Amino acid sequence: GGLDQLDKKVRSMDIVPAHPLSSFILIGGSLVVPLLAFGTYWGSGAPLRKALQIALGVAVWGVAVLLFARFGQFEVSSPTVVWVLVLANFAAPSIIVLIFRDYFVGNGLSLAWLTLPQAFRYMGVLFILENVLGHTGTVFAYTAGFGDFAAAIIATLILLQMWAGERPGKFAFYALVIFGTADFLVAYTLSFMSTEGTVLNLLARDETHLMSLLPLALLPYFLVPFAMAYHTMMFLTLRRQAAASTG
């Protein structure tokens, strides 16, 4: 009785009682994202105005996503539709980069700056912390958590090599793009399959999975789409560098 009432109370919340560490890291990381966007373009030699415009655009997108996570999604009756919108939001930044690649990538961006956001994916272990607290499904938490941790290790090794004055081989960057992208796709799939009310709710049926609620929603709704866009820009940069070297 008592546990059932507690479970119903948690499921009815619109904000997760997340661990303070999770809240601090996710909110802090989200605030840093526009600064990373600015640094990427300014550090790649783009004009100050362009760097500021892109950073402002990222900030506006972040506010829009925050409002959707806090208010808008509760106006949607179906959890399946919510996750369709989440997946569209995940893909949208990368699609925009692909369509307007000349603007967003040009002749290529700094690979060091493009790698940096992936090094922050150590925060994926927060999935496991929240699983211990009963806020995320077990299969999702450990698969996505360790996947992000592995991607962060790859990114960290690349950055350490670059900061030591060495040039990592292109294989290292492609490995980061391929592994990092696959990890995101698996994580979204498992999260969708762990959310109550979705058409494929096959996982976490006896658990509470609250990745669509703040502050945990900052990861799938904002931080991950941003990191995925950086995978896309890294891939395009590598391709343009290869074309330039053979041209």
Backbone as a ProteinNet text record, in pm:
[ID]
protein_1_A
[PRIMARY]
GGLDQLDKKVRSMDIVPAHPLSSFILIGGSLVVPLLAFGTYWGSGAPLRKALQIALGVAVWGVAVLLFARFGQFEVSSPTVVWVLVLANFAAPSIIVLIFRDYFVGNGLSLAWLTLPQAFRYMGVLFILENVLGHTGTVFAYTAGFGDFAAAIIATLILLQMWAGERPGKFAFYALVIFGTADFLVAYTLSFMSTEGTVLNLLARDETHLMSLLPLALLPYFLVPFAMAYHTMMFLTLRRQAAASTG
[TERTIARY]
80.3	0	83.5	174	256.9	347.7	410.6	500.8	423.3	302.4	221	181.4	146.3	109	228.1	346.8	467.3	497.2	482.1	510	414	285	188	218.9	266.1	300.3	416.2	518.4	634.5	595.3	512.2	472.4	388	320.6	235.5	311.3	438.7	517.2	552.5	572.1	620.6	765.6	826.3	968.8	1020.8	1138.9	1195.7	1268	1247.5	1325.9	1466.7	1539.9	1670.9	1772.3	1880.8	1990.3	2047	2086	2142.6	2261	2341.7	2454.5	2405.9	2301.6	2245.4	2192.4	2118.1	2061.5	2170.6	2273.2	2382.6	2454.4	2487.1	2562.6	2478.2	2352.4	2269	2233.1	2200.2	2167.3	2292.9	2402.5	2528	2575.4	2565.6	2607	2524.5	2394.9	2307.9	2343.7	2380.8	2419.5	2550.6	2636.1	2766	2753.9	2648.3	2634.6	2648.5	2578.5	2598.7	2743.3	2811.8	2952.2	3039.6	3007.1	3080	3058.8	2935	2905.7	2986.1	2988.4	3065.9	3214.3	3268.2	3409.3	3446.9	3357.2	3385.3	3409.4	3323.5	3336.6	3443.7	3449.9	3554.3	3691.8	3701.8	3827.8	3864.7	3766.9	3791.9	3818.9	3825.5	3857.8	3739.7	3617.7	3499.2	3492	3425.5	3407.6	3332.1	3360.9	3296.6	3145.2	3096.2	2951.2	2886.8	2950	2893.7	2894.8	3004.4	3012.7	2904.3	2879.2	2776	2636.9	2614.3	2483.5	2450	2546.7	2522.6	2502.3	2581.6	2565.2	2427.5	2382.8	2249.7	2141.9	2159	2062.3	2051.8	2166.1	2167.4	2096.5	2120.4	2057	1904.7	1858.4	1714.3	1652.3	1719.9	1673.4	1666.5	1765.6	1766.2	1648.4	1615.1	1500.3	1370.5	1359.5	1239.3	1222.9	1333.7	1329.4	1292.1	1348	1316.7	1167.5	1110.2	967	882.6	925.1	852.1	858.6	978.1	994.4	915.2	906.2	839.6	688.8	643.3	501.2	440.8	503.5	442.5	410.6	501.2	479.9	359.3	318.8	204.4	71.6	79.7	-39.8	-59.2	41.1	32.8	-18.2	-125.3	-192.3	-117.3	-40.8	23.2	173.4	227.2	372.3	446.8	382.1	445.1	467.7	368.3	380.7	490.1	497.1	602.5	739.7	758.5	889.4	916.7	812.8	832.2	884.9	828.6	876.9	1019.4	1049.8	1184.7	1284.8	1248.9	1337.8	1355.6	1248.1	1259	1353.6	1344.5	1433.5	1578.1	1595.8	1729.7	1793.1	1714.4	1767.6	1777.3	1691.1	1680	1811.7	1889.7	2014.2	2110.4	2121.9	2211.2	2161.1	2029.7	1972.9	1997.9	1981.6	2006.4	2153.2	2243.3	2386.5	2414.9	2353.4	2374.9	2323.5	2206.3	2147.6	2228.1	2268.6	2341.9	2488.4	2547.8	2684.3	2786	2761.4	2856.5	2861.4	2748.9	2744.5	2799.8	2755.8	2792	2930.2	2976.7	3105.2	3207.3	3162.4	3255.1	3362.8	3486.9	3598.8	3644.6	3573	3607.9	3625.1	3591.8	3605.2	3717.6	3753.5	3858.5	3816.6	3895	3862.1	3873	3958.7	3969.5	3839.7	3785.8	3659.8	3543.8	3546.7	3439.2	3443.4	3561.8	3576.6	3536.6	3556.5	3539.3	3404.1	3289.5	3160.6	3146.9	3210.5	3200	3274	3372.1	3445.4	3360.3	3250.3	3159.4	3058.7	3068.3	2969.6	2991.1	3089.9	3100.6	2973	2899.8	2775.8	2673.4	2698.4	2608	2596.4	2697.1	2689.2	2577.8	2525.7	2412.2	2289.7	2281.5	2171	2170.7	2291.4	2304.4	2269.7	2317	2283.1	2132.1	2066.6	1921.3	1848.2	1909.4	1851	1850.3	1959	1966	1856.4	1824	1720.4	1579.5	1571.1	1440.6	1379.1	1462.1	1409.2	1430.8	1513.4	1538.2	1536.9	1500.9	1499.2	1640	1655.5	1787.7	1857.7	1788.2	1850.2	1899.7	1814.7	1854.6	1971.7	1962.3	2060.9	2201.8	2216.6	2350.5	2403.9	2317.4	2363.2	2403.9	2316.7	2346.4	2458.4	2457.7	2558.9	2699.4	2717.9	2851.2	2887.9	2787.5	2815.5	2868.1	2803.6	2850.9	2989.2	3010.7	3141.3	3251.5	3223.2	3321.9	3348	3241.2	3258.6	3342.3	3320	3396.1	3543.7	3572.4	3712.1	3780.5	3712.4	3768.5	3797.7	3700.4	3718.6	3832.6	3842.4	3948.2	4085.6	4099	4227.2	4267.3	4168.8	4197.2	4245.2	4175.7	4212.2	4350.4	4379.3	4510.3	4622.1	4596.9	4696.3	4715.8	4606.1	4615.7	4685	4653.4	4715.6	4863.3	4902.5	5044.7	5120.1	5048.4	5111.3	5113.5	5043.7	5039.4	4908.6	4910.6	4792.9	4731.6	4615.3	4552.7	4517.7	4521.5	4482.1	4333.7	4292.7	4150.8	4064.7	4126.8	4050.6	3994.1	4070.8	4026.1	3901.1	3900.4	3784.2	3663.2	3686.6	3575.4	3520.7	3609.1	3566.2	3476.7	3514.3	3433.2	3296.1	3293.2	3166.4	3076.5	3132.4	3051.9	3004.3	3097	3058.3	2963.7	2995.9	2912.4	2772	2758.7	2627	2548.8	2612.9	2546.3	2498.3	2580.2	2541.5	2416.2	2408.9	2290.3	2165.8	2178.2	2063.1	2013.2	2106.2	2068	2000.8	2055.4	2000.8	1858.2	1834.3	1698.9	1601.7	1646.6	1560.3	1522.8	1621.1	1594.9	1510.1	1531.6	1451.3	1305.8	1285.8	1150.3	1081.9	1156.8	1100.7	1083.5	1135.8	1124.8	1019.8	960	867	724.4	657.9	520.8	427.7	344.9	245.9	286.5	414.8	456.9	416.9	412.3	364.2	461.8	586.7	687.3	742.3	654.5	698.5	724	843	878.3	977.8	1040.1	1140.9	1090.7	1153.5	1126.4	978.7	908.7	765.7	740.1	833.5	818.6	903.2	948.1	1031.1	971.6	1024.1	982.5	1091.1	1054.2	1151.1	1105.5	1181.4	1137.5	1232.1	1290.3	1384.5	1317.6	1185.3	1116.5	1081.4	1121.1	1090.5	1217.7	1206.2	1318.7	1358.6	1488.9	1598.4	1660.6	1615.8	1676.1	1651.5	1538.7	1504.4	1604.2	1683.8	1783.7	1881.2	1904.2	1995	1934.6	1822.8	1771.2	1710.9	1667	1598.2	1694.2	1811.7	1899	2046.1	2102.9	2246.2	2284.4	2206.4	2239	2220.1	2110.4	2100.9	2215.9	2261.2	2375.2	2500.9	2524.5	2642.5	2633.4	2512.6	2495.4	2527	2488.6	2521.9	2673.5	2745.1	2891.4	2950.9	2887.8	2930.7	2915	2801.4	2775.2	2876.8	2906.3	3003.4	3144.2	3176.1	3306.8	3318.5	3213.6	3214	3231.6	3157.9	3168.3	3306.5	3362.1	3496.4	3600.4	3589.9	3684.2	3672.7	3550	3529.6	3586.5	3569.5	3618.4	3771	3827.9	3973.8	4030.1	3962.3	4009	3999.1	3888.2	3871.8	3977.9	4011	4111.4	4250.3	4279.5	4413.6	4433	4320.7	4330.7	4308.7	4256.5	4229.6	4352.2
-119.8	0	124.6	138.4	258.1	276.9	166.1	174.7	208.8	151.4	181.2	328.4	384.1	524.4	613.8	575.9	653	649.6	530.8	516.9	603.5	605.3	686.3	834.8	872.7	1012.9	1056.5	970.1	1003.1	1012.5	920.3	918.3	1040.9	1100.6	1215.3	1347.4	1344.1	1466.9	1521.4	1654.8	1714.4	1757.1	1737.7	1758.9	1642.1	1589.9	1475.4	1523.7	1457.2	1489.6	1431.6	1483.3	1427.8	1455.8	1378	1401.1	1541.2	1614.6	1749.9	1752.6	1645.8	1639.9	1636.3	1558	1551.4	1687.3	1751.7	1882.4	1984	1985.9	2081.8	2061.8	1936.1	1907.3	1933	1892.2	1907.3	2053.8	2126.9	2269	2347.2	2318.4	2385.8	2355.1	2229	2191.4	2259.5	2274.7	2340.8	2487.9	2552.3	2693.1	2712.8	2610.7	2619.7	2600.8	2533.9	2498.8	2619.4	2732.4	2846.2	2895.9	2885.9	2926.9	2833.9	2703.8	2609	2640.1	2674.4	2709.5	2832.6	2933.3	3053.8	3020	2942.7	2907.6	2828.9	2741.4	2659.3	2746.6	2844.2	2927.3	3034.8	3095	3194.7	3128.3	3007.9	2935.6	2878.5	2871.2	2821	2933.6	3055.4	3168.8	3239.5	3206.6	3273.2	3417	3505.8	3642.9	3644.6	3742.7	3753.4	3759	3831	3844.1	3708.8	3628.3	3495.8	3407	3410.1	3329.2	3368.4	3497.5	3545.5	3507.6	3518.2	3483.4	3336.4	3249.2	3106	3075.3	3137.3	3115.4	3161.5	3275.7	3326.3	3232.2	3181.1	3086.3	2960.6	2909.4	2791.5	2821.6	2941.4	2979.5	2988.2	3046.7	3057.4	2919.3	2832.1	2693.3	2626	2647.8	2589.5	2636.3	2764.9	2818.1	2755.7	2741.8	2680.9	2536.4	2463.3	2324	2317.1	2407.8	2411.7	2435.2	2528.2	2556.9	2437.2	2368.3	2248.4	2141.4	2120.5	2016.7	2049.3	2177.7	2217	2230.6	2272.8	2301	2232.9	2253.2	2213.1	2065.7	1979.1	1836.1	1783	1853.3	1807.3	1839.6	1917.8	1944.6	1837.9	1748.9	1639.2	1516	1458	1350.1	1217.8	1193.7	1064	1070.8	986.3	979.6	943	864.7	828.4	952.6	1040.3	1163	1251.6	1256.9	1335.5	1286.7	1154	1100.6	1118.1	1120.9	1153.7	1295.9	1387.7	1525.9	1533.5	1453.5	1451.6	1402.4	1298.3	1245.4	1346.5	1418.3	1522.2	1632.6	1667.3	1769.1	1719.3	1589.6	1530.1	1541.5	1515.9	1515	1653.9	1746.5	1876.8	1954.2	1969.1	2046	1986.6	1854.4	1789.9	1807.8	1800.7	1820.9	1964.1	2060.2	2200.5	2220.2	2156.9	2165.7	2106.1	1994	1929.7	2015.4	2075.3	2156.8	2284.5	2348	2474.5	2453.7	2349.8	2312.9	2420.9	2494.5	2599.6	2708.6	2733.4	2834.6	2781.2	2662.2	2609.8	2544.6	2493.2	2423.1	2493.7	2547.9	2616	2520	2562.1	2476.5	2384.4	2386.5	2300.4	2380.5	2317.8	2380.1	2314	2372.7	2317.8	2181.2	2077.7	1943.4	1934.7	2016.5	2018.2	2068.4	2178.3	2232	2136.1	2069.2	1974.9	1851.6	1818.6	1702.6	1735	1859.8	1898.6	1861.1	1888.2	1852.6	1703.7	1618.8	1473.9	1432.2	1512.3	1481.1	1505.8	1578.4	1602.1	1488.2	1387.1	1278.6	1185.1	1218	1145.8	1164.1	1272.1	1296.4	1186.3	1099.2	987.9	893.8	893.4	807.7	853.6	975.7	1022.5	934.7	871.2	778	668.2	619.5	510.2	560.5	680.8	739.7	752.6	801.9	819.5	685.3	582.9	449.3	397.3	422.7	382.6	451.7	576.3	651.9	617.7	530.2	487.4	578.7	655.9	751.6	710.9	609.8	564.9	412.5	358.9	214.3	157	36.2	-24.9	-50.9	-111.6	-144.3	-16.7	85	212.5	273.6	281.6	353.9	298.4	167.4	109.3	106.2	80.7	79.2	218.9	316.4	453.7	513.8	482.5	538	494.1	365.1	315.1	351.4	360.8	403.1	545.1	634.8	773.5	781.3	700.9	701.2	659.4	558.4	512.7	620.5	687.8	795.1	908.3	938.6	1044.6	1008.3	881.8	837.5	856.5	817.8	835.7	983.4	1069.5	1212.5	1267.7	1222	1269.8	1230.5	1107.8	1063.1	1144.3	1176.1	1258.8	1397.5	1457.6	1591.6	1593.1	1491.1	1484.7	1474.8	1396.7	1383.5	1516.2	1588.3	1715.9	1820	1821.7	1918.6	1887.3	1764	1728	1766.9	1826.3	1871.7	1769.3	1658.3	1553.9	1563	1506.7	1507.1	1367.2	1348.1	1215.3	1176.8	1049.5	1002.7	1021.7	1028.9	1049.3	934.4	817.1	702.6	731.6	801.1	831.2	918.6	1018.8	1107.9	1034.6	954.6	877.4	776.8	717.1	623	692.8	816.1	892.3	923.2	963	995.5	872.4	761.4	640.2	584	569.4	513.2	607.4	737.4	833.7	840.7	837.2	840.6	714.2	599	471.5	469.2	520.5	524.9	610.5	724.3	809.3	737.6	671.4	602.7	490.8	416.9	310.1	369	478.6	540.5	589.8	655.7	704.2	587.6	482.7	366.1	302.9	283	221	311	442.3	533.4	533	530.9	522.4	394.1	284.7	154.4	140.1	237	231.3	326.9	408.5	511.7	459.1	475.6	428.5	499.6	422.5	479.4	480.2	453	448.3	315.5	312.1	192.5	75.9	104	-2.3	-9.5	8.1	4.4	-140.1	-190	-328.5	-340.9	-229.3	-230.1	-150.9	-174.8	-97.3	-97.1	-207.1	-211.2	-208.9	-258.4	-257.2	-147.8	-52.1	56.8	190.7	297.1	431.1	492.7	536.5	595.3	737.1	836.2	975.3	1064.1	1011	1089.3	1203.6	1204.3	1311.7	1428.5	1420.2	1526.4	1598.2	1727.4	1806.1	1764.9	1774.2	1823.9	1717.1	1588.8	1482.2	1504.4	1567.6	1589	1679.4	1753.5	1839.4	1757.2	1633.1	1548.6	1510.7	1439	1400	1514.8	1621.6	1730.3	1838.5	1853.8	1965.2	1925.6	1864.8	1836.4	1734.1	1628.3	1524.3	1573.3	1642.3	1695.8	1790.4	1868.4	1957.7	1875.9	1771.6	1686.7	1612.7	1572.1	1503.9	1598.2	1724.3	1822	1835.8	1822.6	1830.5	1707.7	1591.4	1474.1	1501.1	1560.2	1589.9	1689.4	1793.6	1893.7	1835.7	1742.4	1677.2	1591.7	1517.9	1434.9	1521.9	1632	1720.7	1785.6	1821.7	1879.9	1781.3	1657	1553.4	1531.8	1530.9	1512.6	1628.8	1748.4	1865.9	1873.3	1832.5	1828.1	1723.8	1609.5	1504.3	1551.6	1620.7	1671.1	1775.8	1859.7	1964.8	1904.7	1796.6	1734.4	1659.9	1611.3	1538.1	1628.7	1749.8	1841.3	1917.9
0	0	0	99.6	111.4	-6.9	-54.2	-169.5	-295.4	-311	-428.1	-430.7	-313.4	-306.5	-339.9	-291.3	-320.1	-469	-530.3	-672	-754.3	-717.1	-788.5	-772.5	-653.1	-628.1	-716.1	-726.2	-808.1	-955	-1000.5	-1141.3	-1178	-1079.1	-1107.6	-1104.4	-1068.5	-1058.6	-1196.4	-1202.5	-1326.3	-1313.2	-1197.5	-1175.2	-1092	-1128	-1057.3	-930.9	-818.8	-699	-712.6	-810.4	-843.9	-733.8	-737.2	-643.5	-667.9	-564.4	-582.9	-679.2	-678.9	-771.6	-915.4	-941.5	-1077.2	-1120.3	-1031.4	-1064	-1092.6	-1009.4	-1025.9	-1158.5	-1191	-1312.6	-1437.2	-1436	-1555	-1580.6	-1475.9	-1492.9	-1529.3	-1459.5	-1489.9	-1629.9	-1670.5	-1805.3	-1912.3	-1886.7	-1984.1	-1998.9	-1888.7	-1893.5	-1969.5	-1967.8	-2034.7	-2186	-2230.8	-2372.8	-2466.9	-2443.7	-2534.8	-2535.6	-2420.7	-2415.3	-2498	-2496.9	-2580.8	-2728.8	-2762.5	-2902	-2943.6	-2856	-2886.4	-2901.1	-2805.7	-2808.9	-2932.5	-2976.8	-3094.4	-3217.3	-3238.6	-3358.5	-3342.4	-3226.2	-3202.1	-3206.5	-3147.6	-3148.8	-3284	-3374.9	-3510.4	-3608.2	-3557.4	-3642.9	-3705.3	-3659.5	-3714.4	-3662.3	-3735.3	-3686.8	-3553.8	-3471.7	-3340.5	-3354.1	-3452.6	-3470.6	-3497.1	-3582.5	-3612.9	-3489.5	-3413.4	-3291.6	-3192.6	-3179.3	-3086.8	-3137.2	-3268	-3324.2	-3300.1	-3323.2	-3304.4	-3156.7	-3070.1	-2926.4	-2880.2	-2931.7	-2896.4	-2947.5	-3068.5	-3122.4	-3038.4	-2992.1	-2905.8	-2773.4	-2718.5	-2592.4	-2607	-2718.3	-2743.1	-2757.6	-2830.8	-2844.7	-2707.4	-2623.1	-2489.5	-2406.7	-2413.9	-2340.1	-2391.4	-2523.6	-2582.2	-2536.4	-2533.6	-2489.3	-2341.7	-2262.6	-2119	-2095.8	-2170.3	-2155.9	-2198.3	-2303.9	-2345.4	-2237.1	-2180.7	-2078	-1952.2	-1918.8	-1794.7	-1810.3	-1929	-1946.9	-2070	-2186	-2312.3	-2324.2	-2276.4	-2296.8	-2220.2	-2116.3	-2038.2	-2106.7	-2215.3	-2295.6	-2402	-2415.5	-2512.8	-2439.8	-2487.8	-2415.1	-2420.4	-2526.7	-2546.1	-2519.7	-2430	-2410.4	-2538.3	-2624.9	-2752	-2838.1	-2843.8	-2922.4	-2863.5	-2729.9	-2664.8	-2710.3	-2713	-2751.7	-2899.9	-2982.3	-3124.1	-3136.8	-3058.3	-3058.4	-3005	-2903.5	-2846.9	-2951.1	-3023.6	-3127.7	-3241.1	-3275.1	-3377.6	-3330.8	-3203.4	-3146.4	-3141.7	-3121	-3122	-3260.2	-3362.9	-3499.4	-3560.3	-3517.5	-3582.7	-3591.9	-3482.6	-3495.4	-3597.7	-3600.9	-3696.6	-3839.6	-3857.8	-3991	-4038.5	-3948.1	-3982.5	-4021.2	-3945.1	-3976.5	-4113.9	-4145.6	-4275	-4389.7	-4371.7	-4478.1	-4500.3	-4389.5	-4398.3	-4358.5	-4415.1	-4377	-4411.9	-4519.6	-4556.1	-4449	-4384.7	-4279.8	-4148.5	-4110.4	-3979	-3974.3	-4086.7	-4088.8	-4176.4	-4288.8	-4379.1	-4428.2	-4416.4	-4456.5	-4344.5	-4233	-4120.1	-3992.4	-3880.6	-3749.4	-3671.6	-3559.9	-3474.5	-3419.7	-3448.2	-3399.6	-3247.3	-3189.8	-3043.4	-2981.1	-3034.2	-2982.6	-3009.7	-3125.2	-3157.3	-3068.7	-3017.6	-2929.7	-2786.4	-2746.4	-2606.1	-2545.4	-2611.4	-2548.8	-2518.4	-2601	-2578.3	-2450.5	-2410	-2287.1	-2163.3	-2178.8	-2066.6	-2049.2	-2132.7	-2125	-2006.5	-1924	-1796.3	-1713.9	-1741.9	-1667.6	-1692.9	-1790.9	-1814.1	-1695.3	-1608.8	-1489.7	-1396.5	-1419	-1338.6	-1361.6	-1480.1	-1504.1	-1398.7	-1366.9	-1270.1	-1131	-1096.8	-967.4	-952.4	-1055.5	-1048.6	-1049.2	-1108.3	-1102.3	-958.7	-887.1	-746.2	-665.5	-704.6	-634.5	-683.6	-785.4	-834.8	-938.9	-1010.8	-1107.7	-1252.7	-1277.9	-1415.3	-1421	-1538.2	-1556.4	-1557.1	-1506.4	-1489.5	-1622.5	-1717.9	-1846.4	-1914	-1916.6	-1975.8	-1900.6	-1770	-1689.4	-1707.3	-1699.1	-1706.2	-1849.5	-1947.2	-2086.3	-2130.9	-2109.6	-2150.3	-2065.2	-1935.8	-1847	-1883.7	-1901.1	-1936.1	-2079.9	-2169.1	-2306.5	-2310.4	-2237	-2230.6	-2166.6	-2064.4	-1997	-2094.4	-2176.5	-2274.7	-2379.1	-2426	-2523.7	-2464.8	-2337.7	-2271.8	-2261.3	-2238.7	-2231.6	-2366.8	-2475.4	-2609.2	-2634.3	-2600	-2622.3	-2537.5	-2413.5	-2324.5	-2376.2	-2424.7	-2479	-2601.6	-2685.5	-2803.2	-2760.6	-2664.5	-2619	-2553.5	-2474.7	-2409.9	-2513.4	-2617.7	-2724.4	-2797.5	-2821	-2890.7	-2803.7	-2675.3	-2585.4	-2562.9	-2591.5	-2582.2	-2709.2	-2803.8	-2926.2	-3037.2	-3018.4	-3120.1	-3198.8	-3316.7	-3402.7	-3406	-3343	-3348.1	-3491.7	-3520.7	-3652.3	-3674.9	-3800.4	-3830.7	-3779.9	-3766.6	-3716.6	-3577.7	-3494.8	-3358.7	-3360.7	-3449.4	-3458	-3515.2	-3618.9	-3675.3	-3573.5	-3494.8	-3392.1	-3290.5	-3252.9	-3158.2	-3217.2	-3343.5	-3408.4	-3416.2	-3461.2	-3480.6	-3346.9	-3252.1	-3122.3	-3049.1	-3049.9	-2978.6	-3033.5	-3165.8	-3227.6	-3196.9	-3206.7	-3176.2	-3031.6	-2941.2	-2799.4	-2780.3	-2848.8	-2837.6	-2889.2	-3004.3	-3062.5	-2972.2	-2914.3	-2820.7	-2697.6	-2644.7	-2524.4	-2547.6	-2660.6	-2689	-2705	-2772.3	-2791.1	-2657.5	-2571.5	-2441.5	-2353	-2360.5	-2280.2	-2326	-2457.4	-2512.3	-2467.5	-2469.4	-2432.2	-2281.4	-2205.3	-2060	-2004.8	-2091.6	-2048	-2047.1	-1935	-1919.7	-2017.8	-2084.7	-2174.5	-2319.9	-2351.1	-2491	-2553.2	-2686.6	-2755.2	-2742.7	-2710	-2697.7	-2555.9	-2457.3	-2317.9	-2275.9	-2314.9	-2286.3	-2171.7	-2134.6	-2028.4	-1907.7	-1793.9	-1672	-1633.4	-1659.3	-1627.8	-1477.5	-1401.3	-1255.9	-1192.3	-1274.8	-1225.9	-1268	-1213.9	-1252.7	-1338.9	-1459.8	-1553.4	-1584.1	-1538.2	-1542.7	-1622.4	-1729.4	-1808.7	-1885	-1893.8	-1964.2	-1872.6	-1745.7	-1650.3	-1607.8	-1582.4	-1534.7	-1393.8	-1359.5	-1443.8	-1535.5	-1520.6	-1600.8	-1749.7	-1784.4	-1925	-1996.9	-1922.3	-1986.1	-2070.7	-2032.3	-2111.5	-2246.5	-2251.2	-2383.2	-2462.8	-2394.7	-2463.6	-2513.5	-2450.4	-2484.8	-2499	-2396.4	-2396.7	-2503.2	-2516.9	-2615.1	-2758.6	-2793.2	-2929.7	-2963.9	-2866.3	-2888.6	-2917.6	-2836.1	-2857.1	-2990.2	-3030.1	-3158	-3273.7	-3262.3	-3365.8	-3379.4	-3268	-3272.9	-3340.1	-3323.8	-3400.3	-3549.7	-3586.5	-3727	-3781.9	-3705	-3750.4	-3756.3	-3666.8	-3672.2	-3797.7	-3829.3	-3950.3	-4074.6	-4083.2	-4199.1	-4206.1	-4090.6	-4087.6	-4138.6	-4094.4	-4138.9	-4289.1	-4340.3	-4483.6	-4564.1	-4515	-4588.3	-4580.7	-4468.5	-4459.7	-4555.2	-4565.4	-4656.5	-4801.4	-4834.2	-4970.1	-5003.4	-4904.3	-4926.5	-4947.5	-4874.3	-4884.2	-5015.9	-5073.1	-5199.4	-5320.1	-5290	-5399.4	-5440.9
[MASK]
+++++++++++++++++++++++++++++++++++++++++++++++++++++++++++++++++++++++++++++++++++++++++++++++++++++++++++++++++++++++++++++++++++++++++++++++++++++++++++++++++++++++++++++++++++++++++++++++++++++++++++++++++++++++++++++++++++++++++++++++++++++++

